[in-house]
C-alpha atoms as a printed R data frame, in Angstrom:
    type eleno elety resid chain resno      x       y       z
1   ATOM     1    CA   UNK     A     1  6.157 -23.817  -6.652
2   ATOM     2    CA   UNK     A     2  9.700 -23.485  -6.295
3   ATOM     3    CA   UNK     A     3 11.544 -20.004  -5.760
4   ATOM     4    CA   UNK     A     4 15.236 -19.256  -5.361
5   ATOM     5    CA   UNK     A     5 17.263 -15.766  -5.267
6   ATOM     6    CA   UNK     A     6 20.374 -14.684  -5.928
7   ATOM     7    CA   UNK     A     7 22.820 -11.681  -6.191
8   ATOM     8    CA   UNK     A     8 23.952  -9.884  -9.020
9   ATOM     9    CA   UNK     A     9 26.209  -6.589  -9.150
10  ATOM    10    CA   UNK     A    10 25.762  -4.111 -11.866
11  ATOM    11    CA   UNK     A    11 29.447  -2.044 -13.147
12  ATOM    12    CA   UNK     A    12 28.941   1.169 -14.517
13  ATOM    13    CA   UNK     A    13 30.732   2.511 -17.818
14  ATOM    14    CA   UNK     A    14 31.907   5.222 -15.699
15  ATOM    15    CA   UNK     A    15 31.833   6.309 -12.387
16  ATOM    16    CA   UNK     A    16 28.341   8.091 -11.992
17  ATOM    17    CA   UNK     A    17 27.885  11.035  -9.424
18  ATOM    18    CA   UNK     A    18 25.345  12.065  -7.150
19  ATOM    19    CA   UNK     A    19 25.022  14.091  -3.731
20  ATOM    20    CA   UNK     A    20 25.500  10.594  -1.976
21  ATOM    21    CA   UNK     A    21 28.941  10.281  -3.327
22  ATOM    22    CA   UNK     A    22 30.327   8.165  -6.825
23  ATOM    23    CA   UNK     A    23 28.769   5.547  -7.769
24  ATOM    24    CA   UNK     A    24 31.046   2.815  -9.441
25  ATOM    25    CA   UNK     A    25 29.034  -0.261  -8.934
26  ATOM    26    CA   UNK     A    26 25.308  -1.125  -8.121
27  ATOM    27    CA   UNK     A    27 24.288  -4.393  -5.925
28  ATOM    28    CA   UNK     A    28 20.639  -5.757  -7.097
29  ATOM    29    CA   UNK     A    29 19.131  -8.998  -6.302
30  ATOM    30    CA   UNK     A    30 17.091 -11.306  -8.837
31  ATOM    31    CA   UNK     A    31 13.718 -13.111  -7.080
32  ATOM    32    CA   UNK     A    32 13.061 -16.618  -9.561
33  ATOM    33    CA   UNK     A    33  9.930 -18.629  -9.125
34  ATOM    34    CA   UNK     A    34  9.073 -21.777 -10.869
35  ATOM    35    CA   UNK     A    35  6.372 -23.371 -11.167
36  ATOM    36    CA   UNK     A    36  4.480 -26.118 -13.753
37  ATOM    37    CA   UNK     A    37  7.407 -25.533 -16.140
38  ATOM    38    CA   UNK     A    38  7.194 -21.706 -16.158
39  ATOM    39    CA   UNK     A    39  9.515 -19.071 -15.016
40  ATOM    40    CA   UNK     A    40  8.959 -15.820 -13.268
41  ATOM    41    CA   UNK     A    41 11.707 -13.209 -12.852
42  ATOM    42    CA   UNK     A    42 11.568 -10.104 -10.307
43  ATOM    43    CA   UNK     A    43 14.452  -7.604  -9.676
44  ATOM    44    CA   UNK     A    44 14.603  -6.374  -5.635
45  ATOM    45    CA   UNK     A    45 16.360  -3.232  -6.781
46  ATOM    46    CA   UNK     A    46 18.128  -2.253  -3.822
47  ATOM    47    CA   UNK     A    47 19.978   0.966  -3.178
48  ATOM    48    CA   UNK     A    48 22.189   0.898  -0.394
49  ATOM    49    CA   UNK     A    49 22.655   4.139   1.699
50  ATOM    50    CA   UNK     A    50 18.976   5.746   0.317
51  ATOM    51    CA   UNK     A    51 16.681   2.533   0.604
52  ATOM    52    CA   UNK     A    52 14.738   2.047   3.961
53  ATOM    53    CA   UNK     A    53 15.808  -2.047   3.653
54  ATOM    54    CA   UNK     A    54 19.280  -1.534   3.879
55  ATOM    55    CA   UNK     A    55 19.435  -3.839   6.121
56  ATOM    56    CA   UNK     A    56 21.828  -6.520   7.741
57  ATOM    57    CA   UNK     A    57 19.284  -8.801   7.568
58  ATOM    58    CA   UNK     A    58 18.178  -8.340   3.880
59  ATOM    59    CA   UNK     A    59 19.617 -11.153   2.506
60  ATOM    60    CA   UNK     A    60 17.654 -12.949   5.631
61  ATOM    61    CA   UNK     A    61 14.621 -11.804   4.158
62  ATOM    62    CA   UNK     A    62 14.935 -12.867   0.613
63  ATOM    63    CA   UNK     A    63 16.016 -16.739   1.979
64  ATOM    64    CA   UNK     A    64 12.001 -16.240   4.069
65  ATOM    65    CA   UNK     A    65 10.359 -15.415   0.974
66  ATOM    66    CA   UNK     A    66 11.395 -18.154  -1.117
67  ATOM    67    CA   UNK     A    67 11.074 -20.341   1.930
68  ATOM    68    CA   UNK     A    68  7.447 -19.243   2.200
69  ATOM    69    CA   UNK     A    69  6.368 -18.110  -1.589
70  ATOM    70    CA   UNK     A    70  3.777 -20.455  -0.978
71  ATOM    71    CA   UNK     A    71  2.076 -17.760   0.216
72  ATOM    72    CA   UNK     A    72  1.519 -16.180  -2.766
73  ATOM    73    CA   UNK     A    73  1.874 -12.468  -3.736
74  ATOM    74    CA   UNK     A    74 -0.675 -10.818  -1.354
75  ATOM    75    CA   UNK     A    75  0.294 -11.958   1.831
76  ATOM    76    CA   UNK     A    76  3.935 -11.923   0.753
77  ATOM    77    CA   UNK     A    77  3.741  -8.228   0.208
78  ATOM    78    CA   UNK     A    78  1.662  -7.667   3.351
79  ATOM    79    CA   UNK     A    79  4.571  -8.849   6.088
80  ATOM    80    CA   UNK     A    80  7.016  -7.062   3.627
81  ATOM    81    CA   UNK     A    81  6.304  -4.033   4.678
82  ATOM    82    CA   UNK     A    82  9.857  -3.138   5.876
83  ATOM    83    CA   UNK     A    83 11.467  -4.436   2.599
84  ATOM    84    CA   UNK     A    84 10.129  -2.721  -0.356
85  ATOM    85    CA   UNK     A    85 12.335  -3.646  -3.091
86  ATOM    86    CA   UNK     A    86 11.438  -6.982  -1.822
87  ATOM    87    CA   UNK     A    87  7.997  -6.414  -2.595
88  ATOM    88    CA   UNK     A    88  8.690  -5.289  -5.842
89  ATOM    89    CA   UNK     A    89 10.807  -8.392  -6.769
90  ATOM    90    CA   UNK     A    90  7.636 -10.928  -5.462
91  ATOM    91    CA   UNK     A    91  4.998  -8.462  -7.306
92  ATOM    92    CA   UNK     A    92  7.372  -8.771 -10.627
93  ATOM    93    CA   UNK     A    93  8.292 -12.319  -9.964
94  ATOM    94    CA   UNK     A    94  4.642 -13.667  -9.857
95  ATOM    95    CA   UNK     A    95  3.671 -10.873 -12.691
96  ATOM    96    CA   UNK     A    96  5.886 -12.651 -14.628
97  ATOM    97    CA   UNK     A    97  5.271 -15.986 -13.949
98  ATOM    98    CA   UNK     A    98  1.679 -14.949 -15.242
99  ATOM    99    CA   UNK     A    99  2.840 -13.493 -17.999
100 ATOM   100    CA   UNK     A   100  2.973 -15.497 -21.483
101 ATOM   101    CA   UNK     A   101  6.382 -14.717 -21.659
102 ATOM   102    CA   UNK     A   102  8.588 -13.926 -18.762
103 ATOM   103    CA   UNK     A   103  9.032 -10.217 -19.907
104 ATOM   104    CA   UNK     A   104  5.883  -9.471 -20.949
105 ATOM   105    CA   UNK     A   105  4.514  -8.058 -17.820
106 ATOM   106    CA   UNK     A   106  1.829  -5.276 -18.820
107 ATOM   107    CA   UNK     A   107  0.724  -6.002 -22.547
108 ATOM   108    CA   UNK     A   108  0.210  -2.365 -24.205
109 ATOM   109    CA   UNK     A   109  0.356  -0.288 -27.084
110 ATOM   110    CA   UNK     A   110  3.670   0.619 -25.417
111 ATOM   111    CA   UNK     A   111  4.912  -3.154 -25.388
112 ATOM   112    CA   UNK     A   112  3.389  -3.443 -28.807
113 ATOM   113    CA   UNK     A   113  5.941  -0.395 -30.000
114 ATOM   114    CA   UNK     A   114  2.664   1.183 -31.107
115 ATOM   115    CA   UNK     A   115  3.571   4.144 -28.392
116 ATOM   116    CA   UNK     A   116  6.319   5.495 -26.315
117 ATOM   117    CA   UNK     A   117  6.815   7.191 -23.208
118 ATOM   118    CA   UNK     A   118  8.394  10.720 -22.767
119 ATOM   119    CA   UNK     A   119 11.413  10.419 -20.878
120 ATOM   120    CA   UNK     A   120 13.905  13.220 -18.613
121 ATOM   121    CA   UNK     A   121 17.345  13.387 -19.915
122 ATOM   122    CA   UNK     A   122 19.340  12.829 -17.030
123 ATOM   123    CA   UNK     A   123 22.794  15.316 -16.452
124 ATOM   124    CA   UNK     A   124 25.136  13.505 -13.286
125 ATOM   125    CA   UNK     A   125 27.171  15.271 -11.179
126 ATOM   126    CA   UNK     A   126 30.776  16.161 -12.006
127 ATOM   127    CA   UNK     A   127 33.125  18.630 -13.010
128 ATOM   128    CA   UNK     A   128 31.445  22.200 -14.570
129 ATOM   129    CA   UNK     A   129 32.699  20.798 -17.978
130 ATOM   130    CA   UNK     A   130 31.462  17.244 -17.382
131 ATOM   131    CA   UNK     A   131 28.033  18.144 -17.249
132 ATOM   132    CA   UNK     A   132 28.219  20.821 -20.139
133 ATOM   133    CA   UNK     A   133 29.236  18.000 -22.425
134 ATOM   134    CA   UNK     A   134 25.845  15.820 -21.070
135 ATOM   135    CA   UNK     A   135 23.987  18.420 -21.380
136 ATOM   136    CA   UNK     A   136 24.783  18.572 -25.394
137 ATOM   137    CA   UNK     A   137 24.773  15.123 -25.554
138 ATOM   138    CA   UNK     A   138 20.844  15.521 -24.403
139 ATOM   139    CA   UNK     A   139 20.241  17.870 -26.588
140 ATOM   140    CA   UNK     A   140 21.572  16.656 -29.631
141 ATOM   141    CA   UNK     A   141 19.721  13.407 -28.560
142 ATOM   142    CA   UNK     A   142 16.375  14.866 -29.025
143 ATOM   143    CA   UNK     A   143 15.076  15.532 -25.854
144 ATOM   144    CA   UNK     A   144 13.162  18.175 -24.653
145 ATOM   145    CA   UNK     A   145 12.872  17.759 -21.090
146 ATOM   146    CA   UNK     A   146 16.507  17.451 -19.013
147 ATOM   147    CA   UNK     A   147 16.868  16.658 -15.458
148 ATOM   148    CA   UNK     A   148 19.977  18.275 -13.458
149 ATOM   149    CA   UNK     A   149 21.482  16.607 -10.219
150 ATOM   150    CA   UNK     A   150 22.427  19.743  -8.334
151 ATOM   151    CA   UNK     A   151 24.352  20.153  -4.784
152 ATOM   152    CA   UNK     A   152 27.650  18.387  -5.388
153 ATOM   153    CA   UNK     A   153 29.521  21.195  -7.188
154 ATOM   154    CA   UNK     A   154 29.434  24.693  -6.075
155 ATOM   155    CA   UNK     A   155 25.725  26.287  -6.050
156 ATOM   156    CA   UNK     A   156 27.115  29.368  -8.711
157 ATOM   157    CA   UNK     A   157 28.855  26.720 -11.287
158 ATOM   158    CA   UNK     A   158 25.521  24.969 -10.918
159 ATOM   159    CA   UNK     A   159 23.636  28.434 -11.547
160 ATOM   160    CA   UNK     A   160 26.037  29.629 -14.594
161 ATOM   161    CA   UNK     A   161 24.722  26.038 -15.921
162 ATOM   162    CA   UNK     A   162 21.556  27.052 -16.211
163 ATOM   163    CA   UNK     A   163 22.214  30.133 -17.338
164 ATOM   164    CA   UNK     A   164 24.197  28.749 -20.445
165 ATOM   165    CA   UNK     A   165 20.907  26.203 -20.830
166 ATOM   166    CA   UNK     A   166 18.267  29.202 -21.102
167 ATOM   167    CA   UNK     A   167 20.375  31.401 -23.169
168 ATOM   168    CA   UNK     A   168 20.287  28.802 -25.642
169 ATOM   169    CA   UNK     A   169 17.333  27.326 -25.073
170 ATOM   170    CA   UNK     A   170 13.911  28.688 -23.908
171 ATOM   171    CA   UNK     A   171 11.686  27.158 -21.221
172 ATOM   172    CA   UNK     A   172  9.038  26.442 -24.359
173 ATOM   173    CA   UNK     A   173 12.153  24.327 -26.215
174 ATOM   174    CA   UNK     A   174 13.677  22.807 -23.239
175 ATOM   175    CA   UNK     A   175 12.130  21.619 -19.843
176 ATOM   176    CA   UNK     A   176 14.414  21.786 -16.637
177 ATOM   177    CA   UNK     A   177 14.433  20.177 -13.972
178 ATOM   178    CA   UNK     A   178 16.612  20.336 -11.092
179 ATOM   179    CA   UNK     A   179 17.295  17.507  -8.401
180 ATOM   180    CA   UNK     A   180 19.106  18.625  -5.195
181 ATOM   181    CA   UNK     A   181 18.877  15.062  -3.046
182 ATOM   182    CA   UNK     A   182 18.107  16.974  -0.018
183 ATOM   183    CA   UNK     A   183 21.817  19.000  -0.311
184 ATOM   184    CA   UNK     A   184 20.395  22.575   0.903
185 ATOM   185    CA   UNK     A   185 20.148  23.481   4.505
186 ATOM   186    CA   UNK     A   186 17.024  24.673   5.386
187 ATOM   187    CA   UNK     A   187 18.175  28.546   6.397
188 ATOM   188    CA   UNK     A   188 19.257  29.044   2.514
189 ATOM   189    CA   UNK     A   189 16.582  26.951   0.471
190 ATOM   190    CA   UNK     A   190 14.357  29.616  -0.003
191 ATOM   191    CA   UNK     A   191 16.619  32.489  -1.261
192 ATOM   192    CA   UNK     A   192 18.092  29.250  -3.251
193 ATOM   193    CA   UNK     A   193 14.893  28.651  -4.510
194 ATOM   194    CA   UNK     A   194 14.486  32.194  -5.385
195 ATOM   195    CA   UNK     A   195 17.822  31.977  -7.820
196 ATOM   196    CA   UNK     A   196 16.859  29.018  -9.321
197 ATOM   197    CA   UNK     A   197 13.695  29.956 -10.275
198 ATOM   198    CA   UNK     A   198 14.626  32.801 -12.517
199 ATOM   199    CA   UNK     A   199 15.421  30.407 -15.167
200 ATOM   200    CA   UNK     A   200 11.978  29.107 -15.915
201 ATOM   201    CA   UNK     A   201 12.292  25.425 -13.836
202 ATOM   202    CA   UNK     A   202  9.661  23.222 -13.898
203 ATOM   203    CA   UNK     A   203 10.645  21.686 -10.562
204 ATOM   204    CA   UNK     A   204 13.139  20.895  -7.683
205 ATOM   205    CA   UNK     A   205 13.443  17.479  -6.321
206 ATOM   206    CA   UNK     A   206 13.423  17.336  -2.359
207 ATOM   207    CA   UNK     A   207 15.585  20.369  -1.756
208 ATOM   208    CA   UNK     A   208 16.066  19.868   1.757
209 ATOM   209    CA   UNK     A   209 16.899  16.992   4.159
210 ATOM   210    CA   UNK     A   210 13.960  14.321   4.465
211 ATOM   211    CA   UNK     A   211 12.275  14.347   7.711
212 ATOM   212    CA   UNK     A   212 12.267  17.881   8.263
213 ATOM   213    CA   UNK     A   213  8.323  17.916   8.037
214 ATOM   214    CA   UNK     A   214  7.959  21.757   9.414
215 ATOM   215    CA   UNK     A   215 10.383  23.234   7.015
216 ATOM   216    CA   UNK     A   216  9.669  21.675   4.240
217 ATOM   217    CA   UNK     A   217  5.614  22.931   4.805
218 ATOM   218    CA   UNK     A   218  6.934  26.036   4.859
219 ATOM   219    CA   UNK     A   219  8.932  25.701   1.589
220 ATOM   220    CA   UNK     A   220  5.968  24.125  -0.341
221 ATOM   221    CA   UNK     A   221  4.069  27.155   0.456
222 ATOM   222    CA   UNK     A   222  6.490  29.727   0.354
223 ATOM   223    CA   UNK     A   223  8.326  28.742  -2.991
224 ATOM   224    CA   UNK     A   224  8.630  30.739  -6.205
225 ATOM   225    CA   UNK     A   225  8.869  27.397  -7.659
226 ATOM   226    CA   UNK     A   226  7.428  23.223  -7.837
227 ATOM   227    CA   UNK     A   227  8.606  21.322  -5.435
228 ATOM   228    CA   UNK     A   228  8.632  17.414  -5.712
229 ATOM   229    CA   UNK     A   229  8.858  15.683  -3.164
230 ATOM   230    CA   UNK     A   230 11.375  12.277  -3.483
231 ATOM   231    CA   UNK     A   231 13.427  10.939  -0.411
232 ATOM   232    CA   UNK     A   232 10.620  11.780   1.453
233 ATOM   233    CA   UNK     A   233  8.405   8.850   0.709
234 ATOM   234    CA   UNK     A   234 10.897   6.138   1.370
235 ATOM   235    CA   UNK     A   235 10.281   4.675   5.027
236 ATOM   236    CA   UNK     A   236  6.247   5.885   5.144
237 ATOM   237    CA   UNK     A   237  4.342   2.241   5.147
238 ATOM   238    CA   UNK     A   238  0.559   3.383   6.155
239 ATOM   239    CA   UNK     A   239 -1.529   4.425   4.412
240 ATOM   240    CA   UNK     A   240 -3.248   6.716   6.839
241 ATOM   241    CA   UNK     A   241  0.761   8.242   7.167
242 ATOM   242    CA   UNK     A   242  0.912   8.629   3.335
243 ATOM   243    CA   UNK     A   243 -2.112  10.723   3.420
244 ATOM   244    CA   UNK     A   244 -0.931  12.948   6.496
245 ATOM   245    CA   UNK     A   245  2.514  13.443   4.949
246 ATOM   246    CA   UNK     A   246  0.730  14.666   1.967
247 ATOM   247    CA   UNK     A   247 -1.919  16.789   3.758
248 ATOM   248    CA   UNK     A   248  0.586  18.780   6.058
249 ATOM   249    CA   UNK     A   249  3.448  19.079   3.459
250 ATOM   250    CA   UNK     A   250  1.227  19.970   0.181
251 ATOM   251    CA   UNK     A   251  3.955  19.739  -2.262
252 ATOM   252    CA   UNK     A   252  3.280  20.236  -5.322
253 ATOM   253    CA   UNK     A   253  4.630  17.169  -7.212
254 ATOM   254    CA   UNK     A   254  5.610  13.953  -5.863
255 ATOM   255    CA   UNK     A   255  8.205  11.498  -6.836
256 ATOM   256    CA   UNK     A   256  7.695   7.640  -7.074
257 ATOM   257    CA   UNK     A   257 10.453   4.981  -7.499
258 ATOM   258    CA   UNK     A   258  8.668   1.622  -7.251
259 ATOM   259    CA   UNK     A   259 11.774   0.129  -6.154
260 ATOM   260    CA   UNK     A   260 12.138   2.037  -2.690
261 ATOM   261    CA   UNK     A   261  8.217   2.282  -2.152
262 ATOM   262    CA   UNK     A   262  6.832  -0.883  -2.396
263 ATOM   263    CA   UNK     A   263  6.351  -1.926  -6.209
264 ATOM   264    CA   UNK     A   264  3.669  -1.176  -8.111
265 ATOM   265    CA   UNK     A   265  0.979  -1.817  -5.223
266 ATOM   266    CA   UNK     A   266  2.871   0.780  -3.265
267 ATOM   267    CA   UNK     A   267  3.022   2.964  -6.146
268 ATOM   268    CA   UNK     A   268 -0.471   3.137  -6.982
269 ATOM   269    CA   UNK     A   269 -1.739   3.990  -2.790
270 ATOM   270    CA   UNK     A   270  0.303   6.928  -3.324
271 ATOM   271    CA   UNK     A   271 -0.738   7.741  -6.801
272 ATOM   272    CA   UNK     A   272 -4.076   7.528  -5.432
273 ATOM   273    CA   UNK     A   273 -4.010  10.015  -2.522
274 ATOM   274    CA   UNK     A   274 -1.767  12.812  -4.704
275 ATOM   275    CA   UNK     A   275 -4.500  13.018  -7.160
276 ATOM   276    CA   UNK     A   276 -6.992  13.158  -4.342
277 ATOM   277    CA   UNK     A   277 -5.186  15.857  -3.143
278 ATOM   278    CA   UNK     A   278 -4.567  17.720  -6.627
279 ATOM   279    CA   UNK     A   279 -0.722  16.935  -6.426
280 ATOM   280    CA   UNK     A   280  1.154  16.215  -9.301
281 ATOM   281    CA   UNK     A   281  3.682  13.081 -10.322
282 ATOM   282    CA   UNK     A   282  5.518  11.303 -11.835
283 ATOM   283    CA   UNK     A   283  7.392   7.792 -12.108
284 ATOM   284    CA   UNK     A   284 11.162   7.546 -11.867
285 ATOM   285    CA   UNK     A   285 13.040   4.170 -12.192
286 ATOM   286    CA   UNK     A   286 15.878   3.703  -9.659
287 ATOM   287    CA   UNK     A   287 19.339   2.190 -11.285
288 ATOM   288    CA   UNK     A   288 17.767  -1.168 -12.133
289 ATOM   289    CA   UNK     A   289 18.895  -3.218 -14.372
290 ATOM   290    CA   UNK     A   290 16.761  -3.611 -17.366
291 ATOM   291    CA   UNK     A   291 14.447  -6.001 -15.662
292 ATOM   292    CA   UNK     A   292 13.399  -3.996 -13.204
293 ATOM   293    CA   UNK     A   293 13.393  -0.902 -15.955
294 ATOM   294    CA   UNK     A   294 11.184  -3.168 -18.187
295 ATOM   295    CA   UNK     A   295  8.877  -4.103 -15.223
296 ATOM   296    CA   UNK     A   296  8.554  -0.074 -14.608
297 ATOM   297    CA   UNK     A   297  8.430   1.057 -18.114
298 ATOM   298    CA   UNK     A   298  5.532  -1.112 -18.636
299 ATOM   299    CA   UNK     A   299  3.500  -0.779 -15.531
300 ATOM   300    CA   UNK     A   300  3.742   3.053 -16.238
301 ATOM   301    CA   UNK     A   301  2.391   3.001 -19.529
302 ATOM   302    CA   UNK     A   302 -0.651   1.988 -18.014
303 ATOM   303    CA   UNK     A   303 -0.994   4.499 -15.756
304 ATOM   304    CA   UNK     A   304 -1.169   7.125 -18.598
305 ATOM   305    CA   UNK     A   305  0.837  10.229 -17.505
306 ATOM   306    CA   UNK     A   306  1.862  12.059 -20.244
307 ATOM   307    CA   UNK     A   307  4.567  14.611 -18.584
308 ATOM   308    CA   UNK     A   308  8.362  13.189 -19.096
309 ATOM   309    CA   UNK     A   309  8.992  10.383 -16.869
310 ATOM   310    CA   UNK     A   310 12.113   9.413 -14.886
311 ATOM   311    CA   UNK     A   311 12.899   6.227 -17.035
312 ATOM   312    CA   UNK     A   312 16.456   5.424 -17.026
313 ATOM   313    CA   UNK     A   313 17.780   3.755 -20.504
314 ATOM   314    CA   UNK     A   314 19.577   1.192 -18.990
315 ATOM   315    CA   UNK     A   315 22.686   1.982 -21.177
316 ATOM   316    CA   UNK     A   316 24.867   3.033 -17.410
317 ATOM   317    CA   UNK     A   317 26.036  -0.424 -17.395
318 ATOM   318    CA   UNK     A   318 29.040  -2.637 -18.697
319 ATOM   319    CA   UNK     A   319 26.754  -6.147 -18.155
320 ATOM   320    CA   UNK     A   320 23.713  -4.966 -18.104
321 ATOM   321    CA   UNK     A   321 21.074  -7.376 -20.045
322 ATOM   322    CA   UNK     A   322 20.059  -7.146 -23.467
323 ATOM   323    CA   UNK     A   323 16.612  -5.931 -23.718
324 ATOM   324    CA   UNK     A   324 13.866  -4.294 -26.395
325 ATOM   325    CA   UNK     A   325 13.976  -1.201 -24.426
326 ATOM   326    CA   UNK     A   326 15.540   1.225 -26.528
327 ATOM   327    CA   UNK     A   327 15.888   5.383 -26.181
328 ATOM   328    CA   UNK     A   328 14.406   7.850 -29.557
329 ATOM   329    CA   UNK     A   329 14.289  11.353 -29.618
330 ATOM   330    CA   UNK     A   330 13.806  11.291 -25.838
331 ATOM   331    CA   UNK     A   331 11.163   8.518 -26.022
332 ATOM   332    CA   UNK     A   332 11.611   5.204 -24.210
333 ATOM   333    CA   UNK     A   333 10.418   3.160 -26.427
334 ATOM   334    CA   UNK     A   334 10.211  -1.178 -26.638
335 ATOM   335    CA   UNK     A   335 10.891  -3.343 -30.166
336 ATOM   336    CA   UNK     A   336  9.213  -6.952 -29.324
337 ATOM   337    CA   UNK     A   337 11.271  -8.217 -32.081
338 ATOM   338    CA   UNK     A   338 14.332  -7.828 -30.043
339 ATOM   339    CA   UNK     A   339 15.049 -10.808 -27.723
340 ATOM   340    CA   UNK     A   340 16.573 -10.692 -24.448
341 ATOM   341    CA   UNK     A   341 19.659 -11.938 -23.448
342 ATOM   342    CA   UNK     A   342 19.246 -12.592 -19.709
343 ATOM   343    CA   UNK     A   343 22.234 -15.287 -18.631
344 ATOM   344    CA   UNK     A   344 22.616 -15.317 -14.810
């Protein structure tokens, strides 16, 4: 068994905004292993300035795991605790090196394009008039759920927004929800909280900073309206911490990105203690390419959530990959009679 790694950057059609500034490019890093003739292809789907392994020594990392894949995809994921896009990549690579075919990860009605999963409509950050003309492009696209980046522009263009959205559209037509990337400070989230819910939200992502454990307990309890937590998982490792977090805080949603949590084994220990705990989630891919989006898509099939998940489309990119992943009436859906065009 063989593996090898290598870098790849990802150009968007347009610069893309969010709290953390424009994005016009996105650096991800593809995981290969061969073995007996096969192939198997995992995407470390770093994102620099949010992940936890932002690290100088990342690329250090990826040069020990294919130095050491011998190790196989247990122990490998074990002492990469601190690198959890990295343990994504080794849990898709050897998933895929399983797999019949390389993209073929979790076989499904979904993969069979039998079934579909309900997908957010996602509205970036930009000008008032920017993300008026998304949120029409949404609508006219079929979906029925939209997701809002909020906290870039100022907090009343962002509220007249959702004003124009409910006078048009009622909260049983059109799901909202709102994403502030931890953009409030913590004196004004609750009378923020207060505005925002007047137009029928189903949620907030992490409204306030991560790591501010006592006021965001207080928020969770406090709020006129769901709060999901996001940022906030990146960086816990233990379980035992997982389960405290979620004890103390009591949110009522949480927010998983396999990417920045530790793949789908990571995924599935928080999954786990939320439902223990009567908290809500969902599953929310994290500017992949369309490997890692296929790898996600599929693996949350499985899991069968029916709420709207966070599934990008893939279509953000100039040279992206080809794929059978394909957006319908705010469905992600897969075609297995579409091939992919992977060329690295």
């Amino acid at each position: 068994m063989k593996a090898s790694y290598h870098k790849y950057i990802l150009e968007f059609k347009q610069p893309s905004g969010t709290s953390r500034g424009v994005l016009k490019t996105k650096e991800t890093w593809f995981l290969i292993i061969a073995s007996n003739g096969k192939q198997g292809i995992g995407e470390c789907g770093i994102l620099r300035t949010l992940s936890i392994d932002d690290r100088p020594d990342y690329e250090d990392k990826l040069k020990w795991v294919c130095e050491n894949i011998h190790l196989g995809v247990d122990k490998l994921w074990k002492e990469l605790k601190e690198f959890p896009s990295i343990q994504f990549g080794v849990e898709m690579a050897f998933k895929s090196l399983e797999s019949d075919t390389s993209f073929l990860l979790f076989p499904s009605d979904f993969s069979k394009h039998n079934d579909c999963i309900p997908i957010n409509g996602l509205i970036w950050m930009g000008s008032k008039q920017f993300m008026y003309e998304q949120i029409l492009d949404k609508l006219e696209n079929g979906f029925d759920c939209i997701k809002m980046k909020i906290g870039a522009i100022d907090f009343e263009s962002e509220i007249d927004l959702l004003s124009y959205i409910r006078s048009n559209f009622s909260s049983k037509q059109i799901e909202l929800r709102v994403d502030a990337n931890g953009a409030f400070d913590s004196e004004e989230a609750l009378d923020k909280l207060k505005k925002l819910a007047d137009f029928e939200l189903h949620s907030i992502e992490q409204p306030i900073r991560q790591g501010q454990y006592e006021d965001m307990e207080v928020l969770c309890k406090e709020t006129p309206l769901s709060i999901a937590l996001d940022e906030e998982l990146i960086g816990v490792f233990e379980l035992n911490q997982k389960k405290e977090l979620l004890q103390r805080i009591k949110p009522q949603y949480i927010i998983l990105k396999p990417s920045l949590i530790g793949g789908f084994k990571g995924t599935k220990e928080w999954i786990d203690i939320a439902e223990s705990l009567q908290i809500g989630w969902w599953i929310t891919s994290a500017l992949e390419s369309n490997i890692g989006l296929n790898a996600i898509a599929q693996f949350t099939y499985t899991l069968n959530n029916k709420m709207p998940q966070g599934l990008g489309t893939g279509g953000l990119y100039t040279n992206n990959f080809e794929s059978p992943l394909y957006v319908h009436n705010g469905t992600l859906k897969y075609d297995p009679k579409k091939e992919w065009e992977v060329n690295f």
